[in-house]
């Protein structure tokens, strides 16, 4: 789906850390499909602009800390 943003971090440790820290910011259900892994963010119409901006900011912050 074009509404799902799917990406992979370099390793499982960073992926798990990303998901945990995202949940601490109330960004939930980001774990990818079991068969594929990685991160999957759904941005369907019901997702607010603010929620998308919060995810974007979290991703930038995470990259700065974990580059």
Short mmCIF file of C-alpha atoms in Angstrom, two decimals:
data_model
loop_
_atom_site.label_atom_id
_atom_site.label_comp_id
_atom_site.label_asym_id
_atom_site.label_seq_id
_atom_site.Cartn_x
_atom_site.Cartn_y
_atom_site.Cartn_z
CA UNK A 1 0.00 0.00 0.00
CA UNK A 2 1.17 3.53 -0.70
CA UNK A 3 -0.05 4.45 2.77
CA UNK A 4 2.51 2.23 4.52
CA UNK A 5 6.03 3.52 5.02
CA UNK A 6 8.33 0.52 5.33
CA UNK A 7 12.02 0.69 6.13
CA UNK A 8 14.79 -1.30 7.76
CA UNK A 9 17.47 -0.23 10.20
CA UNK A 10 20.98 -1.69 9.90
CA UNK A 11 20.40 -4.38 12.55
CA UNK A 12 17.87 -5.91 14.95
CA UNK A 13 19.32 -4.11 17.97
CA UNK A 14 18.64 -0.68 16.43
CA UNK A 15 15.24 -1.82 15.19
CA UNK A 16 14.22 -2.97 18.67
CA UNK A 17 15.57 0.25 20.19
CA UNK A 18 13.65 2.33 17.64
CA UNK A 19 10.39 0.54 18.42
CA UNK A 20 10.89 0.82 22.19
CA UNK A 21 11.77 4.52 22.12
CA UNK A 22 8.90 5.22 19.72
CA UNK A 23 6.47 3.53 22.10
CA UNK A 24 7.77 5.72 24.92
CA UNK A 25 6.64 8.70 22.78
CA UNK A 26 3.25 7.05 22.21
CA UNK A 27 4.13 6.12 18.62
CA UNK A 28 2.82 2.55 18.56
CA UNK A 29 2.38 -0.41 16.24
CA UNK A 30 5.51 0.34 14.23
CA UNK A 31 6.90 -3.19 14.13
CA UNK A 32 7.01 -4.56 10.61
CA UNK A 33 5.40 -7.76 9.43
CA UNK A 34 6.73 -10.89 11.13
CA UNK A 35 7.87 -12.37 7.85
CA UNK A 36 9.66 -9.19 6.72
CA UNK A 37 10.66 -7.39 9.92
CA UNK A 38 11.79 -3.78 9.95
CA UNK A 39 9.53 -0.81 10.63
CA UNK A 40 6.10 -0.15 9.14
CA UNK A 41 4.29 3.14 9.73
CA UNK A 42 0.75 3.35 8.42
CA UNK A 43 -0.36 6.83 7.38
CA UNK A 44 -3.97 6.29 6.41
CA UNK A 45 -6.46 9.18 6.38
CA UNK A 46 -7.36 8.62 10.04
CA UNK A 47 -3.79 9.45 11.06
CA UNK A 48 -3.52 13.13 11.91
CA UNK A 49 -0.96 15.49 10.48
CA UNK A 50 0.34 16.01 14.02
CA UNK A 51 0.92 12.28 14.45
CA UNK A 52 2.87 12.16 11.18
CA UNK A 53 4.92 15.17 12.27
CA UNK A 54 5.61 13.54 15.65
CA UNK A 55 6.88 10.40 13.90
CA UNK A 56 9.02 12.47 11.55
CA UNK A 57 10.58 14.40 14.45
CA UNK A 58 11.19 11.18 16.38
CA UNK A 59 12.95 9.68 13.36
CA UNK A 60 15.20 12.74 13.04
CA UNK A 61 16.03 12.65 16.75
CA UNK A 62 16.71 8.91 16.64
CA UNK A 63 19.02 9.32 13.66
CA UNK A 64 21.00 12.06 15.43
CA UNK A 65 21.45 9.88 18.51
CA UNK A 66 22.12 6.61 16.72
CA UNK A 67 23.40 7.82 13.33
#
